[in-house]
Structure formats: C-alpha cells, structure tokens
Amino acid sequence: MVNAIWKSIGEGNIGPVYLLMGVERHLIDTTIKRLIKAMPDIDESSVIRFDLEETPVEAVIEEADTLPFLEERKLIIANNASFLKASDKTKEKVVHNIALLEEWLGNPSPTATVVFLAPYEKLDGRKKISKLMQEKAIVVEAMPLAGKDLTTWIQNEASLKGVKISTETAQVLIDMTGDSLLTLSSEIAKIAMYMDGDGEVTSTIIENLVPRLPEVDVFRLTDAYMTGNVKQTIKIYHDLLRNGEEPIMLTSLIAGQIRLMIHVSSLVKKGYQQQQIAKTLNVHPYRVKLIMENRNIPKMERLLLILQKLAHIDHQLKSTSGKRERVLEIFFMEPLRV
C-alpha cells in the first residue's frame, strides 16, 4: 500500500491531507521526503511544522487556509496528533477544537497539503475524529514490516539504487541486520555503492560488507547449542572470539537470551502478539520475532537448567585467571540432559 502511495506522489498526485500513522519512523520520514521532492516550490526550509502537543489544531487549520505567499502550495507537518488515540485528559497540555477539524476535513484547503503524524501503535477507533481522519485523508500505515512485505520493500529499495536482490538473498540481509528499515536502507545503499549501482546482490557480497547484529550471532549460538549441534556451536563461538567478543560478555548475553525466551514463551501462552511482547519486555521486535518463529525452543525445565549452568560458568569465568575461552567451550561441548 505504501509503495502505491509513494508512486502516486512521485507522479505529482499530491493530496490535501495525509495521515501517517505507526511506529516505523523510516516510513514516515521517507513519505515526507517524497512529498517535498514532488512539490517543486518546496524545500526542507519552507516546510511549516507544528507540534500538536504544544499547539492547538486550530493553528494548523488557520495556516492551511491562509494563501501561500511565494509557493503554489504549502506543505504543513502536524506532528503528535495525540487526539487520535486514547489519552489521559488530565495530562493533555492543549485543548483542540476537534469539531472545527471535523468540519475542515470535509473541505480542506486547495492550496495546502497537511500531513498529520500519529506515531503510535494504534489509534482509538471509537473516536469520531479517528474514523473521519482515516476516511478523508490519504493514510500511510507506518508499521514495522515483516515476511513478504519486508523482502518486497528490500527489493524495491535495491531497485531504486540500481541493483537487484532475490527474495532468498534479501532474507540473508535481514538475518544479518534485523528488520529496522533505517538500518536496511543504509546497508542497501552501501552495497549498491560497492557494486557501482549495477548487478545482482549475492550472499557473499552481504557477508563481506554487512556487519552482523551481535544479537543475531548470540541467537544463532544459543539456538545451535540448544539443538545439540556442537560443531556449529563451536564454529559460531570461535567466530565471535575472533571478532573480539569476551567469554564473560557472551555468557551474559546468552543468559539474557534464555531469559528472553522464557518471558516470550510465557506471554505467547497468554495470547500476546509480537509488538505487544516487544513493548512489554522493552526489547527490539526483531528479537521477539526470532524467538516466536523458532521451533527449537526447549521446555521450560531445560531453559531453567541452562540458566543455572550459565550462572556457574559466570562464576568460573570471574574467578579464574587461566584461559577463559576454554571454560565456555567445555560448556558448549557437554551434552545437556534434563
């Protein structure tokens, strides 16, 4: 959906009102950049910005209805449209004239484009203004992408930079960096520059150019250990050591990963979804996604036993002056029985 809206903007079809809703900041920022690029009289310095947590919405409407001076059309960004979500009235700094906004949405200014930003996970669908805004505005849902949507976005982003990437190779990039669009966009730009903006991206190019997220390596290490793949576990462990990771730190990260598995498993049983779990545990959604999609997570008894063993390893590492690398390596080589 967002690609279709971007294409329409690129063709010069600029609407009077946009609603950018969701927590994926990169999609929001990219949409605004595309609007600026598509409006010939507008640059970054001429964009008019309001913070609706500090300014009433009437000021936005008044500015929109005032004829532009030098431009053919104004671009107005109204951030933090908190009146679209459930809110605590006692904490609101500004009182908005919502009735005026509802009336204005029925006949918006023909010489301004107003972009309302609602950087929240969800809006209050019970509110009349929320329903009306989604009905009258061009809506961009700026939510984290996953699965096919994410790989398609990567392919489109690569195409814009002049290179091609298959679905399988796009997944390799995701496995290396996570699902942050900002990070992915930066890495795709770097890869395209390396390839001189031509050709097809390969797994080898990605592995040579893209740094792997430490969380991803720790997840791979933990997963290999729990599935009993000693050879793979030792290989990943040695790779991490060569990259400068310390055994004490790795022990702590693995223990943290096990605890996260326990918490995620518990919340999944209670019916929580990925974004809810990430918010509750205050962790990146991609880490939750990896755990939820992993079919190799053992039962709770085994996870708790691993934690107990890691606590013993941590004590050993902090009390020994010998080769600490060997202590954790022996732990990985010992079969775990429950």
PDB file of N, CA, C and O in Angstrom, residues 99-131:
ATOM      1  N   ALA A  99     -14.192  19.734  16.728  1.00  0.00           N
ATOM      2  CA  ALA A  99     -15.355  19.984  15.866  1.00  0.00           C
ATOM      3  C   ALA A  99     -14.948  20.793  14.638  1.00  0.00           C
ATOM      4  O   ALA A  99     -15.414  20.521  13.523  1.00  0.00           O
ATOM      5  N   LEU A 100     -14.069  21.774  14.835  1.00  0.00           N
ATOM      6  CA  LEU A 100     -13.581  22.578  13.721  1.00  0.00           C
ATOM      7  C   LEU A 100     -12.770  21.718  12.747  1.00  0.00           C
ATOM      8  O   LEU A 100     -12.898  21.851  11.518  1.00  0.00           O
ATOM      9  N   LEU A 101     -11.943  20.815  13.287  1.00  0.00           N
ATOM     10  CA  LEU A 101     -11.137  19.925  12.445  1.00  0.00           C
ATOM     11  C   LEU A 101     -12.043  18.996  11.635  1.00  0.00           C
ATOM     12  O   LEU A 101     -11.800  18.775  10.442  1.00  0.00           O
ATOM     13  N   GLU A 102     -13.080  18.470  12.263  1.00  0.00           N
ATOM     14  CA  GLU A 102     -14.008  17.576  11.561  1.00  0.00           C
ATOM     15  C   GLU A 102     -14.680  18.308  10.396  1.00  0.00           C
ATOM     16  O   GLU A 102     -14.811  17.759   9.293  1.00  0.00           O
ATOM     17  N   GLU A 103     -15.072  19.557  10.632  1.00  0.00           N
ATOM     18  CA  GLU A 103     -15.694  20.364   9.576  1.00  0.00           C
ATOM     19  C   GLU A 103     -14.691  20.649   8.455  1.00  0.00           C
ATOM     20  O   GLU A 103     -15.017  20.549   7.263  1.00  0.00           O
ATOM     21  N   TRP A 104     -13.451  20.977   8.840  1.00  0.00           N
ATOM     22  CA  TRP A 104     -12.419  21.326   7.854  1.00  0.00           C
ATOM     23  C   TRP A 104     -12.046  20.134   6.968  1.00  0.00           C
ATOM     24  O   TRP A 104     -11.794  20.292   5.773  1.00  0.00           O
ATOM     25  N   LEU A 105     -12.030  18.942   7.545  1.00  0.00           N
ATOM     26  CA  LEU A 105     -11.689  17.747   6.766  1.00  0.00           C
ATOM     27  C   LEU A 105     -12.673  17.504   5.617  1.00  0.00           C
ATOM     28  O   LEU A 105     -12.319  16.889   4.609  1.00  0.00           O
ATOM     29  N   GLY A 106     -13.884  18.015   5.773  1.00  0.00           N
ATOM     30  CA  GLY A 106     -14.875  17.886   4.709  1.00  0.00           C
ATOM     31  C   GLY A 106     -14.588  18.813   3.540  1.00  0.00           C
ATOM     32  O   GLY A 106     -15.086  18.589   2.431  1.00  0.00           O
ATOM     33  N   ASN A 107     -13.795  19.862   3.776  1.00  0.00           N
ATOM     34  CA  ASN A 107     -13.470  20.824   2.717  1.00  0.00           C
ATOM     35  C   ASN A 107     -12.083  21.422   2.983  1.00  0.00           C
ATOM     36  O   ASN A 107     -11.955  22.599   3.314  1.00  0.00           O
ATOM     37  N   PRO A 108     -11.018  20.617   2.847  1.00  0.00           N
ATOM     38  CA  PRO A 108      -9.668  21.107   3.152  1.00  0.00           C
ATOM     39  C   PRO A 108      -9.191  22.145   2.143  1.00  0.00           C
ATOM     40  O   PRO A 108      -9.733  22.262   1.044  1.00  0.00           O
ATOM     41  N   SER A 109      -8.167  22.865   2.526  1.00  0.00           N
ATOM     42  CA  SER A 109      -7.630  23.923   1.680  1.00  0.00           C
ATOM     43  C   SER A 109      -7.084  23.366   0.366  1.00  0.00           C
ATOM     44  O   SER A 109      -6.361  22.365   0.356  1.00  0.00           O
ATOM     45  N   PRO A 110      -7.387  24.037  -0.769  1.00  0.00           N
ATOM     46  CA  PRO A 110      -6.855  23.586  -2.064  1.00  0.00           C
ATOM     47  C   PRO A 110      -5.418  24.047  -2.316  1.00  0.00           C
ATOM     48  O   PRO A 110      -4.807  23.631  -3.294  1.00  0.00           O
ATOM     49  N   THR A 111      -4.889  24.904  -1.432  1.00  0.00           N
ATOM     50  CA  THR A 111      -3.537  25.430  -1.646  1.00  0.00           C
ATOM     51  C   THR A 111      -2.560  24.968  -0.562  1.00  0.00           C
ATOM     52  O   THR A 111      -1.518  25.578  -0.361  1.00  0.00           O
ATOM     53  N   ALA A 112      -2.891  23.899   0.124  1.00  0.00           N
ATOM     54  CA  ALA A 112      -2.004  23.366   1.160  1.00  0.00           C
ATOM     55  C   ALA A 112      -2.138  21.846   1.223  1.00  0.00           C
ATOM     56  O   ALA A 112      -3.207  21.292   0.958  1.00  0.00           O
ATOM     57  N   THR A 113      -1.046  21.216   1.563  1.00  0.00           N
ATOM     58  CA  THR A 113      -1.065  19.787   1.895  1.00  0.00           C
ATOM     59  C   THR A 113      -0.694  19.673   3.358  1.00  0.00           C
ATOM     60  O   THR A 113       0.378  20.125   3.770  1.00  0.00           O
ATOM     61  N   VAL A 114      -1.601  19.118   4.140  1.00  0.00           N
ATOM     62  CA  VAL A 114      -1.384  18.977   5.578  1.00  0.00           C
ATOM     63  C   VAL A 114      -1.143  17.509   5.898  1.00  0.00           C
ATOM     64  O   VAL A 114      -1.945  16.651   5.530  1.00  0.00           O
ATOM     65  N   VAL A 115      -0.029  17.251   6.576  1.00  0.00           N
ATOM     66  CA  VAL A 115       0.336  15.882   6.946  1.00  0.00           C
ATOM     67  C   VAL A 115       0.237  15.737   8.457  1.00  0.00           C
ATOM     68  O   VAL A 115       0.990  16.373   9.195  1.00  0.00           O
ATOM     69  N   PHE A 116      -0.704  14.934   8.913  1.00  0.00           N
ATOM     70  CA  PHE A 116      -0.853  14.662  10.348  1.00  0.00           C
ATOM     71  C   PHE A 116      -0.028  13.423  10.692  1.00  0.00           C
ATOM     72  O   PHE A 116      -0.184  12.369  10.054  1.00  0.00           O
ATOM     73  N   LEU A 117       0.839  13.554  11.673  1.00  0.00           N
ATOM     74  CA  LEU A 117       1.658  12.433  12.121  1.00  0.00           C
ATOM     75  C   LEU A 117       1.090  11.862  13.419  1.00  0.00           C
ATOM     76  O   LEU A 117       0.916  12.595  14.398  1.00  0.00           O
ATOM     77  N   ALA A 118       0.814  10.577  13.406  1.00  0.00           N
ATOM     78  CA  ALA A 118       0.337   9.881  14.604  1.00  0.00           C
ATOM     79  C   ALA A 118       1.290   8.714  14.861  1.00  0.00           C
ATOM     80  O   ALA A 118       1.005   7.573  14.468  1.00  0.00           O
ATOM     81  N   PRO A 119       2.441   8.985  15.495  1.00  0.00           N
ATOM     82  CA  PRO A 119       3.475   7.943  15.667  1.00  0.00           C
ATOM     83  C   PRO A 119       3.161   6.991  16.817  1.00  0.00           C
ATOM     84  O   PRO A 119       3.922   6.862  17.783  1.00  0.00           O
ATOM     85  N   TYR A 120       2.026   6.320  16.702  1.00  0.00           N
ATOM     86  CA  TYR A 120       1.550   5.438  17.763  1.00  0.00           C
ATOM     87  C   TYR A 120       1.237   4.058  17.181  1.00  0.00           C
ATOM     88  O   TYR A 120       0.996   3.908  15.984  1.00  0.00           O
ATOM     89  N   GLU A 121       1.221   3.058  18.054  1.00  0.00           N
ATOM     90  CA  GLU A 121       0.931   1.692  17.600  1.00  0.00           C
ATOM     91  C   GLU A 121      -0.487   1.565  17.056  1.00  0.00           C
ATOM     92  O   GLU A 121      -0.740   0.840  16.109  1.00  0.00           O
ATOM     93  N   LYS A 122      -1.431   2.270  17.673  1.00  0.00           N
ATOM     94  CA  LYS A 122      -2.802   2.214  17.174  1.00  0.00           C
ATOM     95  C   LYS A 122      -3.558   3.473  17.586  1.00  0.00           C
ATOM     96  O   LYS A 122      -3.186   4.161  18.548  1.00  0.00           O
ATOM     97  N   LEU A 123      -4.614   3.762  16.841  1.00  0.00           N
ATOM     98  CA  LEU A 123      -5.473   4.904  17.144  1.00  0.00           C
ATOM     99  C   LEU A 123      -6.716   4.404  17.885  1.00  0.00           C
ATOM    100  O   LEU A 123      -6.981   3.203  17.929  1.00  0.00           O
ATOM    101  N   ASP A 124      -7.451   5.339  18.450  1.00  0.00           N
ATOM    102  CA  ASP A 124      -8.688   4.990  19.131  1.00  0.00           C
ATOM    103  C   ASP A 124      -9.808   4.953  18.098  1.00  0.00           C
ATOM    104  O   ASP A 124     -10.339   5.996  17.700  1.00  0.00           O
ATOM    105  N   GLY A 125     -10.153   3.761  17.652  1.00  0.00           N
ATOM    106  CA  GLY A 125     -11.155   3.606  16.614  1.00  0.00           C
ATOM    107  C   GLY A 125     -12.557   3.988  17.041  1.00  0.00           C
ATOM    108  O   GLY A 125     -13.453   4.105  16.197  1.00  0.00           O
ATOM    109  N   ARG A 126     -12.749   4.211  18.336  1.00  0.00           N
ATOM    110  CA  ARG A 126     -14.081   4.600  18.811  1.00  0.00           C
ATOM    111  C   ARG A 126     -14.349   6.086  18.597  1.00  0.00           C
ATOM    112  O   ARG A 126     -15.496   6.523  18.585  1.00  0.00           O
ATOM    113  N   LYS A 127     -13.289   6.864  18.435  1.00  0.00           N
ATOM    114  CA  LYS A 127     -13.445   8.316  18.288  1.00  0.00           C
ATOM    115  C   LYS A 127     -13.919   8.664  16.876  1.00  0.00           C
ATOM    116  O   LYS A 127     -13.407   8.137  15.881  1.00  0.00           O
ATOM    117  N   LYS A 128     -14.833   9.606  16.817  1.00  0.00           N
ATOM    118  CA  LYS A 128     -15.351  10.062  15.528  1.00  0.00           C
ATOM    119  C   LYS A 128     -14.238  10.662  14.676  1.00  0.00           C
ATOM    120  O   LYS A 128     -14.151  10.405  13.469  1.00  0.00           O
ATOM    121  N   ILE A 129     -13.355  11.439  15.306  1.00  0.00           N
ATOM    122  CA  ILE A 129     -12.292  12.111  14.564  1.00  0.00           C
ATOM    123  C   ILE A 129     -11.309  11.099  13.978  1.00  0.00           C
ATOM    124  O   ILE A 129     -10.795  11.285  12.871  1.00  0.00           O
ATOM    125  N   SER A 130     -11.050  10.007  14.691  1.00  0.00           N
ATOM    126  CA  SER A 130     -10.148   8.975  14.174  1.00  0.00           C
ATOM    127  C   SER A 130     -10.746   8.318  12.934  1.00  0.00           C
ATOM    128  O   SER A 130     -10.058   8.100  11.925  1.00  0.00           O
ATOM    129  N   LYS A 131     -12.030   8.011  12.996  1.00  0.00           N
ATOM    130  CA  LYS A 131     -12.713   7.404  11.854  1.00  0.00           C
ATOM    131  C   LYS A 131     -12.745   8.365  10.670  1.00  0.00           C
ATOM    132  O   LYS A 131     -12.486   7.973   9.524  1.00  0.00           O
TER     133      LYS A 131
END
